[in-house]
mmCIF file of C-alpha atoms in Angstrom:
data_model
loop_
_atom_site.group_PDB
_atom_site.id
_atom_site.type_symbol
_atom_site.label_atom_id
_atom_site.label_comp_id
_atom_site.label_asym_id
_atom_site.label_seq_id
_atom_site.Cartn_x
_atom_site.Cartn_y
_atom_site.Cartn_z
ATOM 1 C CA LEU A 1 -16.799 14.055 4.490
ATOM 2 C CA VAL A 2 -17.947 14.095 0.896
ATOM 3 C CA VAL A 3 -16.195 11.505 -1.282
ATOM 4 C CA ALA A 4 -15.078 11.459 -4.920
ATOM 5 C CA GLY A 5 -13.423 8.523 -6.624
ATOM 6 C CA THR A 6 -10.690 8.884 -9.217
ATOM 7 C CA MET A 7 -10.844 5.411 -10.749
ATOM 8 C CA THR A 8 -11.333 6.658 -14.321
ATOM 9 C CA MET A 9 -9.125 9.765 -14.220
ATOM 10 C CA GLY A 10 -6.331 9.451 -16.720
ATOM 11 C CA GLU A 11 -8.209 7.009 -18.955
ATOM 12 C CA GLN A 12 -11.870 7.834 -19.605
ATOM 13 C CA SER A 13 -11.178 11.462 -18.685
ATOM 14 C CA GLY A 14 -7.851 12.874 -19.807
ATOM 15 C CA PRO A 15 -5.691 15.201 -17.727
ATOM 16 C CA PRO A 16 -7.446 18.504 -18.557
ATOM 17 C CA GLU A 17 -10.923 17.060 -17.964
ATOM 18 C CA SER A 18 -9.777 15.240 -14.803
ATOM 19 C CA LEU A 19 -8.371 18.458 -13.341
ATOM 20 C CA ARG A 20 -11.645 20.272 -14.162
ATOM 21 C CA LEU A 21 -13.598 17.452 -12.485
ATOM 22 C CA LEU A 22 -11.428 17.711 -9.361
ATOM 23 C CA ASP A 23 -11.966 21.490 -9.328
ATOM 24 C CA ALA A 24 -15.733 21.113 -9.688
ATOM 25 C CA ALA A 25 -15.877 18.433 -6.994
ATOM 26 C CA PHE A 26 -13.822 20.492 -4.555
ATOM 27 C CA ASP A 27 -15.862 23.629 -5.280
ATOM 28 C CA ALA A 28 -19.024 21.595 -4.600
ATOM 29 C CA GLY A 29 -17.714 20.551 -1.166
ATOM 30 C CA VAL A 30 -15.966 17.265 -1.895
ATOM 31 C CA ASN A 31 -13.072 16.885 0.522
ATOM 32 C CA PHE A 32 -12.267 13.142 0.383
ATOM 33 C CA PHE A 33 -10.519 11.801 -2.706
ATOM 34 C CA ASP A 34 -10.099 8.067 -3.214
ATOM 35 C CA SER A 35 -7.519 6.587 -5.565
ATOM 36 C CA ALA A 36 -5.342 3.487 -5.984
ATOM 37 C CA GLU A 37 -1.942 2.677 -7.410
ATOM 38 C CA MET A 38 -3.561 0.614 -10.176
ATOM 39 C CA TYR A 39 -5.932 3.392 -11.338
ATOM 40 C CA PRO A 40 -7.186 4.300 -13.847
ATOM 41 C CA VAL A 41 -9.244 1.379 -15.065
ATOM 42 C CA PRO A 42 -9.204 -0.395 -17.292
ATOM 43 C CA GLN A 43 -5.684 -0.926 -16.035
ATOM 44 C CA ARG A 44 -2.800 -0.688 -18.479
ATOM 45 C CA ALA A 45 0.957 -0.383 -18.064
ATOM 46 C CA GLU A 46 0.961 2.971 -19.857
ATOM 47 C CA THR A 47 -1.500 4.573 -17.437
ATOM 48 C CA HIS A 48 -0.819 2.849 -14.093
ATOM 49 C CA GLY A 49 -0.639 5.387 -11.288
ATOM 50 C CA ARG A 50 -1.952 8.207 -13.453
ATOM 51 C CA SER A 51 -5.001 8.864 -11.253
ATOM 52 C CA GLU A 52 -2.726 9.457 -8.245
ATOM 53 C CA GLU A 53 -0.490 11.660 -10.395
ATOM 54 C CA LEU A 54 -3.463 13.763 -11.498
ATOM 55 C CA VAL A 55 -4.692 14.227 -7.934
ATOM 56 C CA GLY A 56 -1.184 15.310 -6.957
ATOM 57 C CA ARG A 57 -0.928 17.681 -9.906
ATOM 58 C CA TRP A 58 -4.311 19.169 -9.000
ATOM 59 C CA LEU A 59 -3.330 19.643 -5.339
ATOM 60 C CA ARG A 60 -0.188 21.555 -6.364
ATOM 61 C CA ALA A 61 -1.784 23.607 -9.158
ATOM 62 C CA ARG A 62 -4.783 24.574 -7.022
ATOM 63 C CA ARG A 63 -2.562 25.064 -3.940
ATOM 64 C CA VAL A 64 -5.045 23.073 -1.898
ATOM 65 C CA PRO A 65 -4.067 23.150 1.778
ATOM 66 C CA ARG A 66 -3.115 19.554 2.621
ATOM 67 C CA ASP A 67 -5.195 19.580 5.799
ATOM 68 C CA SER A 68 -8.360 20.536 3.878
ATOM 69 C CA VAL A 69 -8.636 17.209 2.033
ATOM 70 C CA VAL A 70 -8.545 13.546 2.923
ATOM 71 C CA LEU A 71 -6.524 11.398 0.536
ATOM 72 C CA ALA A 72 -7.112 7.667 0.348
ATOM 73 C CA THR A 73 -5.295 5.202 -1.856
ATOM 74 C CA LYS A 74 -4.731 1.475 -2.073
ATOM 75 C CA VAL A 75 -1.988 -1.092 -2.585
ATOM 76 C CA ALA A 76 -2.695 -3.702 -5.258
ATOM 77 C CA GLY A 77 -2.566 -7.292 -4.111
ATOM 78 C CA PRO A 78 -1.110 -10.218 -6.056
ATOM 79 C CA SER A 79 -2.015 -10.144 -9.715
ATOM 80 C CA GLY A 80 -0.662 -12.145 -12.574
ATOM 81 C CA GLN A 81 -2.411 -9.678 -14.878
ATOM 82 C CA MET A 82 -0.770 -6.403 -13.818
ATOM 83 C CA THR A 83 2.888 -7.331 -14.184
ATOM 84 C CA TRP A 84 3.853 -3.641 -14.462
ATOM 85 C CA ILE A 85 3.016 -3.079 -10.777
ATOM 86 C CA ARG A 86 6.007 -4.383 -8.795
ATOM 87 C CA GLY A 87 6.361 -7.408 -11.078
ATOM 88 C CA GLY A 88 2.836 -8.698 -10.552
ATOM 89 C CA PRO A 89 3.104 -8.485 -7.554
ATOM 90 C CA VAL A 90 3.437 -12.102 -6.523
ATOM 91 C CA ALA A 91 2.873 -11.324 -2.835
ATOM 92 C CA LEU A 92 1.575 -8.589 -0.578
ATOM 93 C CA ASP A 93 4.570 -8.812 1.720
ATOM 94 C CA SER A 94 6.261 -6.081 3.728
ATOM 95 C CA ARG A 95 8.582 -5.089 0.858
ATOM 96 C CA ASN A 96 5.695 -4.716 -1.610
ATOM 97 C CA ILE A 97 3.566 -2.719 0.815
ATOM 98 C CA THR A 98 6.448 -0.377 1.690
ATOM 99 C CA GLU A 99 7.347 0.120 -1.974
ATOM 100 C CA ALA A 100 3.713 0.799 -2.860
ATOM 101 C CA ILE A 101 3.342 3.384 -0.077
ATOM 102 C CA ASP A 102 6.490 5.219 -1.193
ATOM 103 C CA SER A 103 5.426 5.148 -4.856
ATOM 104 C CA SER A 104 1.949 6.491 -4.039
ATOM 105 C CA LEU A 105 3.447 9.297 -1.939
ATOM 106 C CA ARG A 106 5.710 10.223 -4.855
ATOM 107 C CA ARG A 107 2.878 10.174 -7.413
ATOM 108 C CA LEU A 108 0.567 12.172 -5.125
ATOM 109 C CA GLY A 109 3.365 14.564 -4.206
ATOM 110 C CA VAL A 110 2.406 14.584 -0.529
ATOM 111 C CA ASP A 111 4.109 13.774 2.763
ATOM 112 C CA TYR A 112 1.387 11.464 4.062
ATOM 113 C CA ILE A 113 -1.692 9.502 3.013
ATOM 114 C CA ASP A 114 -4.763 9.838 5.214
ATOM 115 C CA LEU A 115 -6.232 6.373 4.596
ATOM 116 C CA TYR A 116 -4.208 3.533 3.108
ATOM 117 C CA GLN A 117 -5.987 0.325 2.174
ATOM 118 C CA ILE A 118 -5.239 -3.149 0.868
ATOM 119 C CA HIS A 119 -7.174 -3.226 -2.404
ATOM 120 C CA TRP A 120 -7.709 -6.990 -2.391
ATOM 121 C CA PRO A 121 -6.403 -9.802 -0.227
ATOM 122 C CA ASP A 122 -3.204 -11.753 -0.600
ATOM 123 C CA ARG A 123 -5.047 -14.942 -1.426
ATOM 124 C CA TYR A 124 -6.833 -16.243 -4.463
ATOM 125 C CA VAL A 125 -10.208 -14.620 -5.014
ATOM 126 C CA PRO A 126 -12.217 -14.487 -8.228
ATOM 127 C CA MET A 127 -11.793 -10.976 -9.638
ATOM 128 C CA PHE A 128 -11.551 -8.923 -12.824
ATOM 129 C CA GLY A 129 -14.499 -10.635 -14.461
ATOM 130 C CA GLU A 130 -14.155 -14.087 -12.882
ATOM 131 C CA THR A 131 -17.391 -15.291 -11.333
ATOM 132 C CA ASP A 132 -16.547 -18.756 -10.034
ATOM 133 C CA TYR A 133 -14.109 -19.730 -7.296
ATOM 134 C CA ASP A 134 -11.447 -22.170 -8.551
ATOM 135 C CA PRO A 135 -9.849 -23.954 -5.560
ATOM 136 C CA SER A 136 -6.957 -25.153 -7.722
ATOM 137 C CA ARG A 137 -5.759 -21.516 -7.982
ATOM 138 C CA GLN A 138 -5.352 -21.109 -4.199
ATOM 139 C CA TYR A 139 -1.784 -20.401 -3.072
ATOM 140 C CA ALA A 140 0.126 -19.821 0.146
ATOM 141 C CA SER A 141 -0.440 -16.216 1.128
ATOM 142 C CA ILE A 142 1.543 -13.762 3.215
ATOM 143 C CA PRO A 143 0.345 -13.854 6.828
ATOM 144 C CA MET A 144 -1.974 -11.002 7.763
ATOM 145 C CA GLU A 145 0.362 -10.214 10.680
ATOM 146 C CA GLU A 146 3.185 -9.321 8.257
ATOM 147 C CA GLN A 147 0.865 -7.129 6.224
ATOM 148 C CA LEU A 148 -0.433 -5.344 9.327
ATOM 149 C CA GLU A 149 3.110 -4.870 10.621
ATOM 150 C CA ALA A 150 4.117 -3.217 7.322
ATOM 151 C CA LEU A 151 1.070 -0.958 7.481
ATOM 152 C CA GLY A 152 1.860 -0.184 11.121
ATOM 153 C CA LYS A 153 5.388 0.857 10.144
ATOM 154 C CA GLY A 154 3.853 3.198 7.586
ATOM 155 C CA VAL A 155 1.765 4.765 10.343
ATOM 156 C CA GLU A 156 4.713 4.964 12.776
ATOM 157 C CA SER A 157 6.871 6.659 10.132
ATOM 158 C CA GLY A 158 4.187 9.271 9.445
ATOM 159 C CA LYS A 159 3.715 8.145 5.835
ATOM 160 C CA ILE A 160 0.133 7.062 6.448
ATOM 161 C CA PHE A 161 -2.341 8.352 8.994
ATOM 162 C CA SER A 162 -4.670 5.355 9.053
ATOM 163 C CA CYS A 163 -4.827 2.015 7.315
ATOM 164 C CA ALA A 164 -7.330 -0.727 6.757
ATOM 165 C CA PRO A 165 -7.556 -4.044 4.958
ATOM 166 C CA ARG A 166 -10.671 -3.934 2.767
ATOM 167 C CA TYR A 167 -11.700 -7.538 3.341
#
């Protein structure tokens, strides 16, 4: 597998340039494309999900056989900053995971995702520029069992081929 990330597609590179980059990567042998529902970065309400949309547009325009590429994407964990993604989200519960999977499938325009990941945990962690851990910001998180069960249902339904928490 040769991997390309799409984190900046739809922001630093606009649609035409992003599609050319995907073409060039694929022509050079890249066959694994990584995205996330929150991409591109920096994240903004106006562009959320655009990287997945561009990958989907490219797959359809190029008529790339689905079995010739590996598509990976990620569900965003709780974030008070990105309120445009499922209202925050305030939790990485079964409903949020299922909704995120379905939304990513729609944006990508595919029947299944090869690798689905939890982008960050459902617990307080310093991120997005924070460098120090603040114990006062800790909160009750969704049990890992519920998250894994939701991911397992995605696998059982054929919506995702494989899944992994990234922490």
